[in-house]
Amino acid sequence: MIQAPKGTFDVLPDDAGRRELLERNARRILQGAGYQRIETPTFEATELFARGVGEATDIVQKEMYTFDDGGGRSLTLRPEGTAPVCRAYIEHGMHKLPQPVKLWYLSSFFRAEAPQRGRYRQFWQVGAEAIGSAAPEVDAELIVLLAELLEAMSVKGTQLSLASLGTPETRAEYRDELTAYLRDHERQLSADVRNRIDMNPMRAFDSSDPSTREVMKGAPKLLDRLSSEDAEHFAQVRLLLDDAGIAYDLDPTLVRGLDYYTRTVFEFSSDALGAQSGVGGGGRYDRLMELLDGPPTPGCGWAAGIERILLSAGELPVQADVVDLFVALAGADLGRTGFSLAGDARRAGLNAQLELAGRSLRGQLKHADRIRARYVAIVGEEGTSLKNMESGDQLELSPNEVIPTILRGSRLS
Ligand code: AMP
């Protein structure tokens, strides 16, 4: 038997309702705030992610599905959505539009990670990006919108971590300071952290090694080194979140796995999830456009994992599709009459299904009951009888009276 590749999954019809609900909520909340849908290609030039996500990140180092397209070009299945959206912004000259350009997406992404609950190799994210404004209101609004989405999906036990990474200059100075500190304590650090001191010293804060953690308690914190402009921006974001009644924890060690962030970074987690507790996160990326050869343009955004949201969601009001009419066939040669009745019903705006399995009439009525059809039209040699499945009433009708009768019934109910 051929099975789906490790770390991937099928979205079966039983799961589809909850996913549709999530998409509807995302559309309502994000489009309501002026975000417009964008979809970018599933694969991009590898260079986009190497530059845009950062050579030193785990994603680029070891998690990308990269392949040669046969013509000597290196392509990569998208591991995240921000770099592609920024590429599209530059490619389509969106800087000429009123700023900020506010976009949202819901797409699948690919990372060669070790699969476990809540971590897959193909997964789905809903994301929002606001490009072209450095205002702290943008950061705060994006956080509020993600909080609203998680609330609409009844995500349980959420917690918001917030930090600021400052500007690239502050980070460079801080990086030197932190690197020197790590070098001073080199012997107490895990081999993994030690080997990456120069490559990515911030990752030392992520280590689960006890001795490294002890060293990191005394390490200098970036939040204490922010320039006055960055500190002011961050204070403003916090004020707006306080006004909006959004609770958060300041996490001076919040390190997101992507290199492009500047200033605000944030992450929502849920205690309803296991080890993979991150539900969604993002931040400001004021330098990313330049890394991609675009004009200097500030931006801010987030992405949230669809599967993680659904794993941590409570009961959801998922509604089954209504079946207005099931067309049953009372004889062998009535397929054509039934087929055109179902077609007419659909053109009249009804949800109609036709018997397709050659069941006995009894079996057909049972099936109509199972799919909760409101009406069954039993097409016979002599005429059609229409059964109201709720009341049990049955009427003998000529074929052209079936649809008007249901429509009248619809209007009455
Ligand atoms: P990131 O792009 O790494 O900031 O991830 C944003 C969100 O996407 C996370 O908070 C998760 O909810 C989700 N996510 C990231 N990687 C995976 C994965 N491998 N499998 C499932 N969800 C993921």
PDB file of N, CA and C and ligand atoms in Angstrom, residues 59 79-81 111 113 118-125 256-258 260-261 267-268 277-282 303-309, ligand 1:
ATOM      1  N   ILE A  59      15.902  26.908   9.627  1.00  0.00           N
ATOM      2  CA  ILE A  59      15.108  26.666   8.415  1.00  0.00           C
ATOM      3  C   ILE A  59      16.010  26.521   7.198  1.00  0.00           C
ATOM      4  N   PRO A  79       9.132  27.535   2.926  1.00  0.00           N
ATOM      5  CA  PRO A  79       9.073  27.134   4.335  1.00  0.00           C
ATOM      6  C   PRO A  79       8.321  28.160   5.188  1.00  0.00           C
ATOM      7  N   GLU A  80       8.047  29.335   4.625  1.00  0.00           N
ATOM      8  CA  GLU A  80       7.342  30.387   5.372  1.00  0.00           C
ATOM      9  C   GLU A  80       6.792  31.393   4.370  1.00  0.00           C
ATOM     10  N   GLY A  81       5.961  32.326   4.866  1.00  0.00           N
ATOM     11  CA  GLY A  81       5.218  33.169   3.937  1.00  0.00           C
ATOM     12  C   GLY A  81       5.670  34.611   3.806  1.00  0.00           C
ATOM     13  N   ARG A 111       8.585  22.117   5.749  1.00  0.00           N
ATOM     14  CA  ARG A 111       9.858  22.130   6.472  1.00  0.00           C
ATOM     15  C   ARG A 111      10.239  20.690   6.803  1.00  0.00           C
ATOM     16  N   GLU A 113      11.266  18.833   9.140  1.00  0.00           N
ATOM     17  CA  GLU A 113      11.473  18.718  10.582  1.00  0.00           C
ATOM     18  C   GLU A 113      11.146  17.292  11.019  1.00  0.00           C
ATOM     19  N   GLY A 118       1.631  18.027  16.243  1.00  0.00           N
ATOM     20  CA  GLY A 118       1.699  19.479  16.030  1.00  0.00           C
ATOM     21  C   GLY A 118       2.895  19.926  15.212  1.00  0.00           C
ATOM     22  N   ARG A 119       3.706  18.959  14.753  1.00  0.00           N
ATOM     23  CA  ARG A 119       4.830  19.357  13.891  1.00  0.00           C
ATOM     24  C   ARG A 119       4.892  18.431  12.678  1.00  0.00           C
ATOM     25  N   TYR A 120       4.707  19.026  11.519  1.00  0.00           N
ATOM     26  CA  TYR A 120       4.585  18.246  10.290  1.00  0.00           C
ATOM     27  C   TYR A 120       5.557  18.780   9.257  1.00  0.00           C
ATOM     28  N   ARG A 121       5.698  18.018   8.174  1.00  0.00           N
ATOM     29  CA  ARG A 121       6.600  18.451   7.104  1.00  0.00           C
ATOM     30  C   ARG A 121       5.866  19.261   6.049  1.00  0.00           C
ATOM     31  N   GLN A 122       4.583  19.016   5.937  1.00  0.00           N
ATOM     32  CA  GLN A 122       3.724  19.953   5.198  1.00  0.00           C
ATOM     33  C   GLN A 122       2.647  20.382   6.181  1.00  0.00           C
ATOM     34  N   PHE A 123       2.534  21.667   6.423  1.00  0.00           N
ATOM     35  CA  PHE A 123       1.553  22.170   7.376  1.00  0.00           C
ATOM     36  C   PHE A 123       0.943  23.436   6.787  1.00  0.00           C
ATOM     37  N   TRP A 124      -0.083  23.929   7.455  1.00  0.00           N
ATOM     38  CA  TRP A 124      -0.802  25.096   6.920  1.00  0.00           C
ATOM     39  C   TRP A 124      -0.679  26.266   7.879  1.00  0.00           C
ATOM     40  N   GLN A 125      -0.558  27.432   7.295  1.00  0.00           N
ATOM     41  CA  GLN A 125      -0.513  28.641   8.124  1.00  0.00           C
ATOM     42  C   GLN A 125      -1.495  29.667   7.580  1.00  0.00           C
ATOM     43  N   ARG A 256      12.981  34.287  17.856  1.00  0.00           N
ATOM     44  CA  ARG A 256      12.199  33.605  16.844  1.00  0.00           C
ATOM     45  C   ARG A 256      13.156  33.003  15.826  1.00  0.00           C
ATOM     46  N   GLY A 257      12.706  31.949  15.194  1.00  0.00           N
ATOM     47  CA  GLY A 257      13.609  31.170  14.364  1.00  0.00           C
ATOM     48  C   GLY A 257      13.991  31.824  13.038  1.00  0.00           C
ATOM     49  N   LEU A 258      13.595  33.062  12.832  1.00  0.00           N
ATOM     50  CA  LEU A 258      13.889  33.711  11.563  1.00  0.00           C
ATOM     51  C   LEU A 258      14.725  34.955  11.846  1.00  0.00           C
ATOM     52  N   TYR A 260      15.038  37.814  10.211  1.00  0.00           N
ATOM     53  CA  TYR A 260      14.752  39.143   9.676  1.00  0.00           C
ATOM     54  C   TYR A 260      14.047  40.098  10.633  1.00  0.00           C
ATOM     55  N   TYR A 261      13.736  39.664  11.838  1.00  0.00           N
ATOM     56  CA  TYR A 261      12.945  40.527  12.706  1.00  0.00           C
ATOM     57  C   TYR A 261      13.726  41.714  13.260  1.00  0.00           C
ATOM     58  N   GLU A 267       4.842  36.002  20.316  1.00  0.00           N
ATOM     59  CA  GLU A 267       4.449  34.617  20.066  1.00  0.00           C
ATOM     60  C   GLU A 267       3.307  34.224  21.001  1.00  0.00           C
ATOM     61  N   PHE A 268       2.272  33.663  20.419  1.00  0.00           N
ATOM     62  CA  PHE A 268       1.186  33.092  21.224  1.00  0.00           C
ATOM     63  C   PHE A 268       1.462  31.608  21.396  1.00  0.00           C
ATOM     64  N   SER A 277       4.349  24.116  21.570  1.00  0.00           N
ATOM     65  CA  SER A 277       3.260  24.908  22.135  1.00  0.00           C
ATOM     66  C   SER A 277       3.000  26.209  21.375  1.00  0.00           C
ATOM     67  N   GLY A 278       3.854  26.549  20.426  1.00  0.00           N
ATOM     68  CA  GLY A 278       3.664  27.799  19.681  1.00  0.00           C
ATOM     69  C   GLY A 278       2.475  27.699  18.744  1.00  0.00           C
ATOM     70  N   VAL A 279       1.543  28.628  18.896  1.00  0.00           N
ATOM     71  CA  VAL A 279       0.349  28.613  18.038  1.00  0.00           C
ATOM     72  C   VAL A 279       0.562  29.564  16.856  1.00  0.00           C
ATOM     73  N   GLY A 280       1.155  30.700  17.155  1.00  0.00           N
ATOM     74  CA  GLY A 280       1.387  31.663  16.080  1.00  0.00           C
ATOM     75  C   GLY A 280       2.250  32.793  16.598  1.00  0.00           C
ATOM     76  N   GLY A 281       2.978  33.405  15.694  1.00  0.00           N
ATOM     77  CA  GLY A 281       3.828  34.500  16.141  1.00  0.00           C
ATOM     78  C   GLY A 281       4.343  35.284  14.957  1.00  0.00           C
ATOM     79  N   GLY A 282       5.051  36.347  15.272  1.00  0.00           N
ATOM     80  CA  GLY A 282       5.581  37.173  14.199  1.00  0.00           C
ATOM     81  C   GLY A 282       6.306  38.361  14.762  1.00  0.00           C
ATOM     82  N   ALA A 303       2.307  34.726  11.501  1.00  0.00           N
ATOM     83  CA  ALA A 303       1.758  33.503  10.904  1.00  0.00           C
ATOM     84  C   ALA A 303       1.336  32.595  12.045  1.00  0.00           C
ATOM     85  N   ALA A 304       0.214  31.913  11.858  1.00  0.00           N
ATOM     86  CA  ALA A 304      -0.272  30.988  12.882  1.00  0.00           C
ATOM     87  C   ALA A 304      -0.539  29.640  12.233  1.00  0.00           C
ATOM     88  N   GLY A 305      -0.220  28.577  12.950  1.00  0.00           N
ATOM     89  CA  GLY A 305      -0.360  27.226  12.410  1.00  0.00           C
ATOM     90  C   GLY A 305      -1.804  26.746  12.496  1.00  0.00           C
ATOM     91  N   ILE A 306      -2.366  26.371  11.365  1.00  0.00           N
ATOM     92  CA  ILE A 306      -3.761  25.900  11.325  1.00  0.00           C
ATOM     93  C   ILE A 306      -3.919  24.643  12.202  1.00  0.00           C
ATOM     94  N   GLU A 307      -2.996  23.690  12.063  1.00  0.00           N
ATOM     95  CA  GLU A 307      -3.135  22.433  12.811  1.00  0.00           C
ATOM     96  C   GLU A 307      -2.998  22.694  14.310  1.00  0.00           C
ATOM     97  N   ARG A 308      -2.073  23.596  14.684  1.00  0.00           N
ATOM     98  CA  ARG A 308      -1.900  23.898  16.115  1.00  0.00           C
ATOM     99  C   ARG A 308      -3.143  24.600  16.668  1.00  0.00           C
ATOM    100  N   ILE A 309      -3.729  25.500  15.889  1.00  0.00           N
ATOM    101  CA  ILE A 309      -4.956  26.179  16.342  1.00  0.00           C
ATOM    102  C   ILE A 309      -6.031  25.128  16.582  1.00  0.00           C
TER     103      ILE A 309
HETATM  104  P1  AMP B   1       7.052  30.261  12.306  1.00  0.00           P
HETATM  105  O1  AMP B   1       6.905  30.563  10.847  1.00  0.00           O
HETATM  106  O2  AMP B   1       8.158  29.278  12.591  1.00  0.00           O
HETATM  107  O3  AMP B   1       7.066  31.468  13.164  1.00  0.00           O
HETATM  108  O4  AMP B   1       5.737  29.456  12.701  1.00  0.00           O
HETATM  109  C1  AMP B   1       4.512  30.077  12.880  1.00  0.00           C
HETATM  110  C2  AMP B   1       3.517  29.054  13.337  1.00  0.00           C
HETATM  111  O5  AMP B   1       3.389  28.040  12.349  1.00  0.00           O
HETATM  112  C3  AMP B   1       3.927  28.290  14.592  1.00  0.00           C
HETATM  113  O6  AMP B   1       3.535  28.995  15.734  1.00  0.00           O
HETATM  114  C4  AMP B   1       3.164  26.996  14.430  1.00  0.00           C
HETATM  115  O7  AMP B   1       1.839  27.166  14.862  1.00  0.00           O
HETATM  116  C5  AMP B   1       3.178  26.782  12.946  1.00  0.00           C
HETATM  117  N1  AMP B   1       4.242  25.838  12.542  1.00  0.00           N
HETATM  118  C6  AMP B   1       5.551  26.107  12.312  1.00  0.00           C
HETATM  119  N2  AMP B   1       6.211  25.002  11.931  1.00  0.00           N
HETATM  120  C7  AMP B   1       5.302  23.993  11.921  1.00  0.00           C
HETATM  121  C8  AMP B   1       5.349  22.595  11.598  1.00  0.00           C
HETATM  122  N3  AMP B   1       6.475  22.003  11.205  1.00  0.00           N
HETATM  123  N4  AMP B   1       4.196  21.876  11.706  1.00  0.00           N
HETATM  124  C9  AMP B   1       3.043  22.461  12.088  1.00  0.00           C
HETATM  125  N5  AMP B   1       2.936  23.763  12.388  1.00  0.00           N
HETATM  126  C10 AMP B   1       4.044  24.532  12.309  1.00  0.00           C
END
